[in-house]
């Protein structure tokens, strides 16, 4: 079965509010074998909302409408869904009494406008709301299901779990789902897709999704089958083919991020790491230390943003910086080697470069040097990235972590 989600509220069309409910609902529905094929955000306008519900119902087996169940004049979900399905709104005395009792428990008197929340679409089942005044509704329409849920996540999530999930389990044909989640470093999204597309395009099941962020690409496989064994078999079959093409560039087979992967390898080897950062301003240290247990392998770091700090804290000769600028291979090498020597760490990473928006050294914006000092000596990589300042810093941080990962594994 397929589903659609309509999020209601003019505030969700502004920059200040995000529709997080649909992401959570999608995850829950996918676990039931239901594919969410379309989402829409519609403002508080009755005719537009009515048309949106009608359009979604023409396509989807299940429609979730979230928000717009409050007591005010701009809460129009009940009215719009009733109009879209050609049904009446019926006032429910029991719901009204329950809302009044809830207000009374908090020593308050129910406002007259709250009676709007006691209207139920003809033929709908009421979904109890233990955390608010707006009940949800479950409506059967020509073999399809329309579900009205409140907008606040603290009300929507428990209502879905307690009220919707049992109904969905009875409504949705049983399907088993298997998932695989790979993460890849050191490879642009377009190159990765060109490499693996000849394999994954042969399959309509599992479905393959590729997601890219700064220097990190995720591959999600999801199979839906009548049995768990068949779903797992399909995911494993395609997943093994993809892994065979990716080789060592796939650093995680379960979604674990790169910083945690590097930390795990360091911990297994009983080795430590230090950092010396310029352009990244502490981002590399933050990535390494955000992992629980990182104190076992992260020794410390140097934040040497200025040339003076590089000289005083890391001992990089001033004449070396003057002759080569701070954005150079030789300075990156000194930073890494001296950070390792001063901390006694097994490994030390350094980053120096031009993150922009302007260049202070004459090197093109996006020019980055990553140094790595280890038991066998020091090496430096020259990397170039496009984009804005934060994108460049994110890319080089990920590249530095992957540089260390590859050397820890003895890979080039």
PDB file of C-alpha atoms in Angstrom, residues 112-231:
ATOM      1  CA  UNK A 112     -16.524  28.236  24.089  1.00  0.00           C
ATOM      2  CA  UNK A 113     -14.216  27.893  21.082  1.00  0.00           C
ATOM      3  CA  UNK A 114     -12.996  24.516  22.316  1.00  0.00           C
ATOM      4  CA  UNK A 115     -16.356  23.046  21.337  1.00  0.00           C
ATOM      5  CA  UNK A 116     -15.046  23.065  17.748  1.00  0.00           C
ATOM      6  CA  UNK A 117     -12.826  20.147  18.730  1.00  0.00           C
ATOM      7  CA  UNK A 118     -15.862  18.031  19.578  1.00  0.00           C
ATOM      8  CA  UNK A 119     -17.042  17.811  15.966  1.00  0.00           C
ATOM      9  CA  UNK A 120     -16.529  14.420  14.329  1.00  0.00           C
ATOM     10  CA  UNK A 121     -16.748  13.623  10.638  1.00  0.00           C
ATOM     11  CA  UNK A 122     -19.729  11.382   9.905  1.00  0.00           C
ATOM     12  CA  UNK A 123     -18.692   7.734  10.146  1.00  0.00           C
ATOM     13  CA  UNK A 124     -15.270   8.414  11.680  1.00  0.00           C
ATOM     14  CA  UNK A 125     -13.758   6.574  14.625  1.00  0.00           C
ATOM     15  CA  UNK A 126     -12.481   8.894  17.343  1.00  0.00           C
ATOM     16  CA  UNK A 127      -8.800   8.539  18.280  1.00  0.00           C
ATOM     17  CA  UNK A 128      -8.300   9.386  21.938  1.00  0.00           C
ATOM     18  CA  UNK A 129      -5.770  12.087  22.802  1.00  0.00           C
ATOM     19  CA  UNK A 130      -4.262  11.499  26.247  1.00  0.00           C
ATOM     20  CA  UNK A 131      -1.975  14.519  25.925  1.00  0.00           C
ATOM     21  CA  UNK A 132      -4.209  17.269  24.589  1.00  0.00           C
ATOM     22  CA  UNK A 133      -7.726  18.435  23.820  1.00  0.00           C
ATOM     23  CA  UNK A 134      -7.847  17.602  20.103  1.00  0.00           C
ATOM     24  CA  UNK A 135      -8.988  14.020  19.369  1.00  0.00           C
ATOM     25  CA  UNK A 136      -7.847  12.402  16.168  1.00  0.00           C
ATOM     26  CA  UNK A 137     -10.129  10.655  13.691  1.00  0.00           C
ATOM     27  CA  UNK A 138      -9.935   7.508  11.555  1.00  0.00           C
ATOM     28  CA  UNK A 139     -12.201   7.547   8.507  1.00  0.00           C
ATOM     29  CA  UNK A 140     -12.857   4.760   6.003  1.00  0.00           C
ATOM     30  CA  UNK A 141     -13.507   6.103   2.482  1.00  0.00           C
ATOM     31  CA  UNK A 142     -14.091   3.669  -0.384  1.00  0.00           C
ATOM     32  CA  UNK A 143     -11.666   1.092   0.930  1.00  0.00           C
ATOM     33  CA  UNK A 144      -9.101   3.723   1.855  1.00  0.00           C
ATOM     34  CA  UNK A 145      -8.157   5.196   5.233  1.00  0.00           C
ATOM     35  CA  UNK A 146      -8.021   8.876   6.121  1.00  0.00           C
ATOM     36  CA  UNK A 147      -6.350   9.638   9.448  1.00  0.00           C
ATOM     37  CA  UNK A 148      -6.525  13.017  11.190  1.00  0.00           C
ATOM     38  CA  UNK A 149      -3.796  13.614  13.768  1.00  0.00           C
ATOM     39  CA  UNK A 150      -2.983  16.655  15.934  1.00  0.00           C
ATOM     40  CA  UNK A 151       0.030  18.765  15.024  1.00  0.00           C
ATOM     41  CA  UNK A 152       2.059  18.869  18.273  1.00  0.00           C
ATOM     42  CA  UNK A 153       4.537  15.957  18.174  1.00  0.00           C
ATOM     43  CA  UNK A 154       3.916  15.244  21.856  1.00  0.00           C
ATOM     44  CA  UNK A 155       0.299  14.469  20.953  1.00  0.00           C
ATOM     45  CA  UNK A 156       0.753  12.989  17.481  1.00  0.00           C
ATOM     46  CA  UNK A 157       3.345  10.351  18.339  1.00  0.00           C
ATOM     47  CA  UNK A 158       1.585   8.695  21.286  1.00  0.00           C
ATOM     48  CA  UNK A 159      -1.746   8.850  19.438  1.00  0.00           C
ATOM     49  CA  UNK A 160      -0.230   7.097  16.450  1.00  0.00           C
ATOM     50  CA  UNK A 161       1.334   4.402  18.628  1.00  0.00           C
ATOM     51  CA  UNK A 162      -1.738   3.727  20.768  1.00  0.00           C
ATOM     52  CA  UNK A 163      -4.599   4.390  18.371  1.00  0.00           C
ATOM     53  CA  UNK A 164      -3.359   4.173  14.773  1.00  0.00           C
ATOM     54  CA  UNK A 165      -0.819   1.386  14.860  1.00  0.00           C
ATOM     55  CA  UNK A 166      -3.281  -1.387  15.818  1.00  0.00           C
ATOM     56  CA  UNK A 167      -5.707  -0.187  13.142  1.00  0.00           C
ATOM     57  CA  UNK A 168      -2.966  -0.019  10.518  1.00  0.00           C
ATOM     58  CA  UNK A 169      -1.732  -3.504  11.375  1.00  0.00           C
ATOM     59  CA  UNK A 170      -5.243  -4.794  10.676  1.00  0.00           C
ATOM     60  CA  UNK A 171      -5.671  -2.639   7.551  1.00  0.00           C
ATOM     61  CA  UNK A 172      -2.317  -3.140   5.823  1.00  0.00           C
ATOM     62  CA  UNK A 173      -1.524  -6.497   4.186  1.00  0.00           C
ATOM     63  CA  UNK A 174       1.319  -8.072   6.179  1.00  0.00           C
ATOM     64  CA  UNK A 175       4.712  -7.427   4.644  1.00  0.00           C
ATOM     65  CA  UNK A 176       8.207  -8.011   5.909  1.00  0.00           C
ATOM     66  CA  UNK A 177      10.844  -5.327   5.470  1.00  0.00           C
ATOM     67  CA  UNK A 178      14.614  -5.702   5.387  1.00  0.00           C
ATOM     68  CA  UNK A 179      17.048  -2.798   5.298  1.00  0.00           C
ATOM     69  CA  UNK A 180      20.730  -2.258   4.682  1.00  0.00           C
ATOM     70  CA  UNK A 181      22.534   1.013   5.185  1.00  0.00           C
ATOM     71  CA  UNK A 182      26.045   1.694   3.885  1.00  0.00           C
ATOM     72  CA  UNK A 183      28.143   4.816   4.311  1.00  0.00           C
ATOM     73  CA  UNK A 184      30.889   5.781   1.903  1.00  0.00           C
ATOM     74  CA  UNK A 185      33.739   8.298   2.226  1.00  0.00           C
ATOM     75  CA  UNK A 186      36.169   9.756  -0.276  1.00  0.00           C
ATOM     76  CA  UNK A 187      33.867   9.464  -3.258  1.00  0.00           C
ATOM     77  CA  UNK A 188      31.557  12.070  -4.865  1.00  0.00           C
ATOM     78  CA  UNK A 189      27.894  11.131  -5.132  1.00  0.00           C
ATOM     79  CA  UNK A 190      27.920  11.237  -8.937  1.00  0.00           C
ATOM     80  CA  UNK A 191      30.937   8.921  -9.163  1.00  0.00           C
ATOM     81  CA  UNK A 192      29.394   6.521  -6.685  1.00  0.00           C
ATOM     82  CA  UNK A 193      26.125   6.395  -8.588  1.00  0.00           C
ATOM     83  CA  UNK A 194      27.909   5.797 -11.869  1.00  0.00           C
ATOM     84  CA  UNK A 195      29.760   2.900 -10.245  1.00  0.00           C
ATOM     85  CA  UNK A 196      26.821   1.109  -8.606  1.00  0.00           C
ATOM     86  CA  UNK A 197      23.865   2.076 -10.839  1.00  0.00           C
ATOM     87  CA  UNK A 198      24.428  -0.832 -13.255  1.00  0.00           C
ATOM     88  CA  UNK A 199      23.636  -3.165 -10.353  1.00  0.00           C
ATOM     89  CA  UNK A 200      20.907  -1.439  -8.369  1.00  0.00           C
ATOM     90  CA  UNK A 201      18.883  -0.390 -11.429  1.00  0.00           C
ATOM     91  CA  UNK A 202      18.264  -4.079 -12.122  1.00  0.00           C
ATOM     92  CA  UNK A 203      16.114  -4.219  -8.981  1.00  0.00           C
ATOM     93  CA  UNK A 204      12.758  -2.615  -8.301  1.00  0.00           C
ATOM     94  CA  UNK A 205      12.809  -4.421  -4.961  1.00  0.00           C
ATOM     95  CA  UNK A 206      14.921  -3.570  -2.960  1.00  0.00           C
ATOM     96  CA  UNK A 207      14.522   0.168  -3.480  1.00  0.00           C
ATOM     97  CA  UNK A 208      17.861   2.011  -3.480  1.00  0.00           C
ATOM     98  CA  UNK A 209      18.218   5.555  -2.144  1.00  0.00           C
ATOM     99  CA  UNK A 210      21.438   7.582  -2.257  1.00  0.00           C
ATOM    100  CA  UNK A 211      21.889  10.532   0.102  1.00  0.00           C
ATOM    101  CA  UNK A 212      24.890  12.860   0.087  1.00  0.00           C
ATOM    102  CA  UNK A 213      26.271  15.326   2.614  1.00  0.00           C
ATOM    103  CA  UNK A 214      29.671  16.996   2.990  1.00  0.00           C
ATOM    104  CA  UNK A 215      32.146  14.289   2.039  1.00  0.00           C
ATOM    105  CA  UNK A 216      29.850  11.466   3.101  1.00  0.00           C
ATOM    106  CA  UNK A 217      27.406   9.423   0.997  1.00  0.00           C
ATOM    107  CA  UNK A 218      24.754   7.058   2.336  1.00  0.00           C
ATOM    108  CA  UNK A 219      23.235   4.132   0.439  1.00  0.00           C
ATOM    109  CA  UNK A 220      19.922   2.819   1.762  1.00  0.00           C
ATOM    110  CA  UNK A 221      18.421  -0.458   0.560  1.00  0.00           C
ATOM    111  CA  UNK A 222      14.883  -1.439   1.560  1.00  0.00           C
ATOM    112  CA  UNK A 223      13.144  -4.617   0.458  1.00  0.00           C
ATOM    113  CA  UNK A 224       9.444  -5.383   1.028  1.00  0.00           C
ATOM    114  CA  UNK A 225       8.365  -9.004   0.700  1.00  0.00           C
ATOM    115  CA  UNK A 226       5.803 -11.474   1.965  1.00  0.00           C
ATOM    116  CA  UNK A 227       8.404 -13.078   4.236  1.00  0.00           C
ATOM    117  CA  UNK A 228      11.341 -11.797   6.217  1.00  0.00           C
ATOM    118  CA  UNK A 229      13.592 -14.428   4.681  1.00  0.00           C
ATOM    119  CA  UNK A 230      12.881 -13.236   1.149  1.00  0.00           C
ATOM    120  CA  UNK A 231      13.348  -9.580   2.105  1.00  0.00           C
TER     121      UNK A 231
END
